[in-house]
Tab-separated table of C-alpha atoms in Angstrom:
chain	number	residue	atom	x	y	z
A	321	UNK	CA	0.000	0.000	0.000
A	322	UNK	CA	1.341	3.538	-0.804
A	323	UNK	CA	1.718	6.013	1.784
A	324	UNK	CA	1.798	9.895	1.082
A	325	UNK	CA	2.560	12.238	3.382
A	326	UNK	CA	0.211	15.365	3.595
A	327	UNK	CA	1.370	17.503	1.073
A	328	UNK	CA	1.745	21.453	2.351
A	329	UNK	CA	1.660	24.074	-0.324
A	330	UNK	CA	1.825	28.110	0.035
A	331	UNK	CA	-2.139	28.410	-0.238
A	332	UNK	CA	-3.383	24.884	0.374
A	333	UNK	CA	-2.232	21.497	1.770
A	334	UNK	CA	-3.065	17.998	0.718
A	335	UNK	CA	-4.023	15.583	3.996
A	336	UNK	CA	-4.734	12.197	4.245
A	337	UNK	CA	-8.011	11.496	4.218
A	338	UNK	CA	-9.452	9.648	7.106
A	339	UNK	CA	-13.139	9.415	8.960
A	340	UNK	CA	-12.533	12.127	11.501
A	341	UNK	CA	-12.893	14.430	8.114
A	342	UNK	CA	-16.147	13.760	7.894
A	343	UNK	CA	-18.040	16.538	9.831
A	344	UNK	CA	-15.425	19.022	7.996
A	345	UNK	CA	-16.085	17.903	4.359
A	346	UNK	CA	-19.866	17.809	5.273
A	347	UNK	CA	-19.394	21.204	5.908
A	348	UNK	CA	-17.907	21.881	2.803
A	349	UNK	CA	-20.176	20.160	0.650
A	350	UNK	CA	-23.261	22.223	1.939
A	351	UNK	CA	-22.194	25.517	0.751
A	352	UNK	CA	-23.801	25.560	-2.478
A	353	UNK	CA	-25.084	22.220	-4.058
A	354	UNK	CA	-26.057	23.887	-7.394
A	355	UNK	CA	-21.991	23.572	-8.516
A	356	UNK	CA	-21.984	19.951	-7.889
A	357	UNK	CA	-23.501	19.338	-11.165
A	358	UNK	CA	-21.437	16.618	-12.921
A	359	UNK	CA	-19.296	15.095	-9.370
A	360	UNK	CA	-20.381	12.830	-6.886
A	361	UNK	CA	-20.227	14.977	-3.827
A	362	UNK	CA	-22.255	13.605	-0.621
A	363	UNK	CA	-24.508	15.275	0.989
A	364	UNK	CA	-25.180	14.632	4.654
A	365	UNK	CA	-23.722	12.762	7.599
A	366	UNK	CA	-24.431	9.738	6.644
A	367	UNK	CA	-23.548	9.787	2.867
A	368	UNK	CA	-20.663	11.410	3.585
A	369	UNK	CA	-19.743	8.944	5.958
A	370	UNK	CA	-20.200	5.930	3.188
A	371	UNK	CA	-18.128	8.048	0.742
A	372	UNK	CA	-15.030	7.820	3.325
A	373	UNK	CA	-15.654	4.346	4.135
A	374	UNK	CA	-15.492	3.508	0.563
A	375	UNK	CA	-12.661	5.772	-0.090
A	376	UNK	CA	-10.367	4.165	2.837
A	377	UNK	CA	-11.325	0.710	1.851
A	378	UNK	CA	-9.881	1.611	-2.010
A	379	UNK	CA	-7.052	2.641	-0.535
A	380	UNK	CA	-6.792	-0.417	1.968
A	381	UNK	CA	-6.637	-2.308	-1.404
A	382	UNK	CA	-3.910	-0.151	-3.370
A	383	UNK	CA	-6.785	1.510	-5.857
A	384	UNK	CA	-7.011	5.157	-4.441
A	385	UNK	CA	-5.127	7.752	-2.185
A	386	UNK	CA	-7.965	9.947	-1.009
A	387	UNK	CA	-6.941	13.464	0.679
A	388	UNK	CA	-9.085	15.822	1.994
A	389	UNK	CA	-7.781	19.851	0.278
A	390	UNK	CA	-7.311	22.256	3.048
A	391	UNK	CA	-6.590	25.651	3.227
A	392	UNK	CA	-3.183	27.314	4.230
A	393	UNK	CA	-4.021	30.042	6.927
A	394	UNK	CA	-1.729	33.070	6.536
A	395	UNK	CA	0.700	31.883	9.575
A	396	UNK	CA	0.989	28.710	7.955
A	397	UNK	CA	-1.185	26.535	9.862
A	398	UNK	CA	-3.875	24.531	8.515
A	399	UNK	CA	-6.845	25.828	7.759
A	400	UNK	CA	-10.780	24.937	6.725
A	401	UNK	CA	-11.345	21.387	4.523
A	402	UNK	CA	-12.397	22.558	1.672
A	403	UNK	CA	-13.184	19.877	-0.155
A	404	UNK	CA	-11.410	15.957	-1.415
A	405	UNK	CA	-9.153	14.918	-4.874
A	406	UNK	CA	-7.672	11.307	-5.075
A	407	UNK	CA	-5.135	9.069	-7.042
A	408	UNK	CA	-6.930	6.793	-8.627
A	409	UNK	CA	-5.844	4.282	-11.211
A	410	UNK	CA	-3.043	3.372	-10.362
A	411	UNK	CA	-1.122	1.197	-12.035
A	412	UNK	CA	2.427	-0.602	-11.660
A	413	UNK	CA	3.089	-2.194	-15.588
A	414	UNK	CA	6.960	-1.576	-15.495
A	415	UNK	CA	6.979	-3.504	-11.742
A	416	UNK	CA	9.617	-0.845	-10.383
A	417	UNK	CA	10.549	-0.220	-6.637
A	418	UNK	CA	12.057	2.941	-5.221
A	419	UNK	CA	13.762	1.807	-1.525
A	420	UNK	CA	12.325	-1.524	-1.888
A	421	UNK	CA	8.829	0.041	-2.546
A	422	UNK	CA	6.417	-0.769	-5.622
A	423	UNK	CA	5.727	2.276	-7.335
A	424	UNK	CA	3.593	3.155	-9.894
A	425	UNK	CA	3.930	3.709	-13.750
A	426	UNK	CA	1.150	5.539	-14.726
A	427	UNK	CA	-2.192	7.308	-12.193
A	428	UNK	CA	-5.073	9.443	-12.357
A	429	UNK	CA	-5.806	12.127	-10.408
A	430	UNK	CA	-9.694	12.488	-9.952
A	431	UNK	CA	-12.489	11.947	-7.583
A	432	UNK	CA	-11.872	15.856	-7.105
A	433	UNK	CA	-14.542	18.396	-6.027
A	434	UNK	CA	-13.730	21.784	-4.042
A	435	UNK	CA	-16.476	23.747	-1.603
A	436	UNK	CA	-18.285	26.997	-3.768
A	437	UNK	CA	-15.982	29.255	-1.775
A	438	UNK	CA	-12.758	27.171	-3.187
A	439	UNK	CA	-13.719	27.088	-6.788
A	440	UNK	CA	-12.385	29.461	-9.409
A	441	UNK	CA	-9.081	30.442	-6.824
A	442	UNK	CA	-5.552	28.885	-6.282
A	443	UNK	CA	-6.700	26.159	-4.696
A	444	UNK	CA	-7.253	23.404	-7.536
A	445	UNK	CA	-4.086	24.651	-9.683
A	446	UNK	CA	-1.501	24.371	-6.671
A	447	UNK	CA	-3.449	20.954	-5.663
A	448	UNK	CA	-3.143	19.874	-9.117
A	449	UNK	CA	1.043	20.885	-8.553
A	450	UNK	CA	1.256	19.200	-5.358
A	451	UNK	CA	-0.221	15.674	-6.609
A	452	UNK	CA	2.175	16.111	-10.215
A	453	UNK	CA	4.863	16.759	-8.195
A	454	UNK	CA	4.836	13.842	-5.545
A	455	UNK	CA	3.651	11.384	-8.813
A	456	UNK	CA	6.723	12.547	-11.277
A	457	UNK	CA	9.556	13.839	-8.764
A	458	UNK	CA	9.317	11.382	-6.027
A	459	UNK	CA	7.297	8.384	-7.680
A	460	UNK	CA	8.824	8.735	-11.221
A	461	UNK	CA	5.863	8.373	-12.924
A	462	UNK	CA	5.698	8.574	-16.708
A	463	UNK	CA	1.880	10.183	-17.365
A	464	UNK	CA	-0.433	11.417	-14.877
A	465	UNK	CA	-4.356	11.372	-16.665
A	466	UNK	CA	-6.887	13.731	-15.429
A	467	UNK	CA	-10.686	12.937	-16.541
A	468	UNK	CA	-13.996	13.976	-16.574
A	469	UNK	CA	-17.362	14.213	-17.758
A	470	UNK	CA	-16.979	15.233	-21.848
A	471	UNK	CA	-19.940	17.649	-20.886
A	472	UNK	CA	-18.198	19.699	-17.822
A	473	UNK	CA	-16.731	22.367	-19.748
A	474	UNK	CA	-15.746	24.418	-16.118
A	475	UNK	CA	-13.754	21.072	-15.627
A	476	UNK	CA	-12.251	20.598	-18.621
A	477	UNK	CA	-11.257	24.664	-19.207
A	478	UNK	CA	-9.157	24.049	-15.688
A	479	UNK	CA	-7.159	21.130	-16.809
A	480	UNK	CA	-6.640	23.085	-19.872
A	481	UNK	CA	-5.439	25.641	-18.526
A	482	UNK	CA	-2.716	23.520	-15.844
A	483	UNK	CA	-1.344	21.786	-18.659
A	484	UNK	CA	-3.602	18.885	-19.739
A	485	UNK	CA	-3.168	17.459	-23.172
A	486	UNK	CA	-6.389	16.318	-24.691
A	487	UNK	CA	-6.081	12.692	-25.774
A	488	UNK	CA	-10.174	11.706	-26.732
A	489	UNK	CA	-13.533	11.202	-25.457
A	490	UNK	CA	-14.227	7.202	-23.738
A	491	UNK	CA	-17.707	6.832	-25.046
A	492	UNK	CA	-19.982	5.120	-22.558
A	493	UNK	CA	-17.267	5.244	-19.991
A	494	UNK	CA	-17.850	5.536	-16.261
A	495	UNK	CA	-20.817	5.880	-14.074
A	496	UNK	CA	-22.264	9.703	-14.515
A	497	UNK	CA	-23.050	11.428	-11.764
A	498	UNK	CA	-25.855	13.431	-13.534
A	499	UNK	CA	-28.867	12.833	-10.800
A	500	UNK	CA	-31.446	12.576	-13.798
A	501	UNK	CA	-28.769	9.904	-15.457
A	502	UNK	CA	-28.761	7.737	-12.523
A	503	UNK	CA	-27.712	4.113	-14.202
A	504	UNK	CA	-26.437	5.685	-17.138
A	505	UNK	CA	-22.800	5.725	-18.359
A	506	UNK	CA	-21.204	8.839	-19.278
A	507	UNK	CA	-18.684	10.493	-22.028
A	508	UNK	CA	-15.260	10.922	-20.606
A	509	UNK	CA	-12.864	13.736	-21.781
A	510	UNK	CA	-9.240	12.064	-21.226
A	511	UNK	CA	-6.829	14.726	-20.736
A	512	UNK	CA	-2.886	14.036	-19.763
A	513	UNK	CA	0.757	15.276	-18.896
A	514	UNK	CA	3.523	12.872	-19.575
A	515	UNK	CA	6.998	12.923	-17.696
A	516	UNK	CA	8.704	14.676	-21.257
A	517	UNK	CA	6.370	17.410	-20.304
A	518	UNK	CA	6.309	17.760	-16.853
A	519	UNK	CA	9.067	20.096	-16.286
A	520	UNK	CA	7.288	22.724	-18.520
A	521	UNK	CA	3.696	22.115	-17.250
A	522	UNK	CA	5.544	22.986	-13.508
A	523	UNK	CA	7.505	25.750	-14.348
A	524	UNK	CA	3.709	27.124	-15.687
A	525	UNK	CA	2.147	25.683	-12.442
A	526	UNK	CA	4.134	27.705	-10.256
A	527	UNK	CA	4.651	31.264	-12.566
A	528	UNK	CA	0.384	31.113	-12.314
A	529	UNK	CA	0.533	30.722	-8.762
A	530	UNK	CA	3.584	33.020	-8.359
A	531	UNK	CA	1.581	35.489	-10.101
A	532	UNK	CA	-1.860	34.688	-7.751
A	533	UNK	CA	-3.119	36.403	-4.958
A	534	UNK	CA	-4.420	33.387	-3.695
């Protein structure tokens, strides 16, 4: 099983997700529903509870790293959870070990949805650096994917804009979250950055968030 440590940026840290996060990220979620449109995002004590559960248990099994996004207060200290992202897919097809560790080839990051008073701000661009980073500079990863619904323009505008590379739409892909689609299967947009890239997309990662006022 992977272990990350919680990753601490200049506006935002990336923590470990665990159950005691649930009251916070309930919190979160209940600011305004209406931008929720196209992401699974509990709502509720008890949803939000399964949600974790499910998350934890993925990660018990080596298929996600779930992490609760935090704010930075000015001092540094940690701040409100202000919503959750995740690796996801991971996957280990070249079989190498860094210290005697398996580590992965290729991931996703995904599973990500930020609190109405988090969107549109530095918050998902420096998360999106701190996950790249850890997956390319310490893992050695060779392409990081980033997906989501082919409809979610918002979504897919963001990833754009941190560096994504549009590869194709999955046609009848994964489950959408659409409330009116329940049982349906959704278009995914498949966007990604591949090691030969990296050091460009974070040298433009961290010039946008040089240039932010967070």
């Amino acid at each position: 099983m992977l272990l990350v440590p919680t990753l601490i940026g200049k506006s935002m840290a990336l923590e470990p997700l665990t159950i005691e996060h649930v009251p916070d990220l309930v919190a979160a979620a209940s600011q305004d529903r209406s931008t929720f449109g196209f992401t699974v995002v509990p709502d509720g004590i008890e949803e939000m509870t399964g949600y974790v559960q499910t998350l934890l248990s993925g990660h018990q099994v080596g298929q996600d790293i779930p992490f609760v996004q935090r704010r930075v207060n000015a001092d540094s200290s940690l701040g409100d959870v202000v919503g959750c992202t995740r690796f996801m897919n991971i996957l280990f097809p070249l079989g190498r070990t860094v210290n005697g560790v398996s580590v992965p080839d290729e991931i996703e990051i995904g599973g990500t949805w930020l609190a109405k008073s988090a969107q549109r701000t530095s918050v998902n661009t420096e998360a999106k650096l701190l996950l790249m980073t850890h997956a390319f500079d310490t893992w050695g990863v060779q392409r990081v994917a980033i997906c989501t619904d082919e409809r979610n323009e918002q979504s897919r505008r963001a990833i754009e804009r941190i560096g994504g590379v549009f590869e194709g739409v999955l046609r009848s892909d994964r489950p959408s979250w659409v409330p009116s689609e329940k049982g349906l299967l959704r278009n995914t947009a498949v966007y990604s950055v591949v090691s030969a890239e990296w050091p460009q997309v974070k040298s433009r990662l961290t010039t946008i968030l040089s240039a932010s006022s967070f």
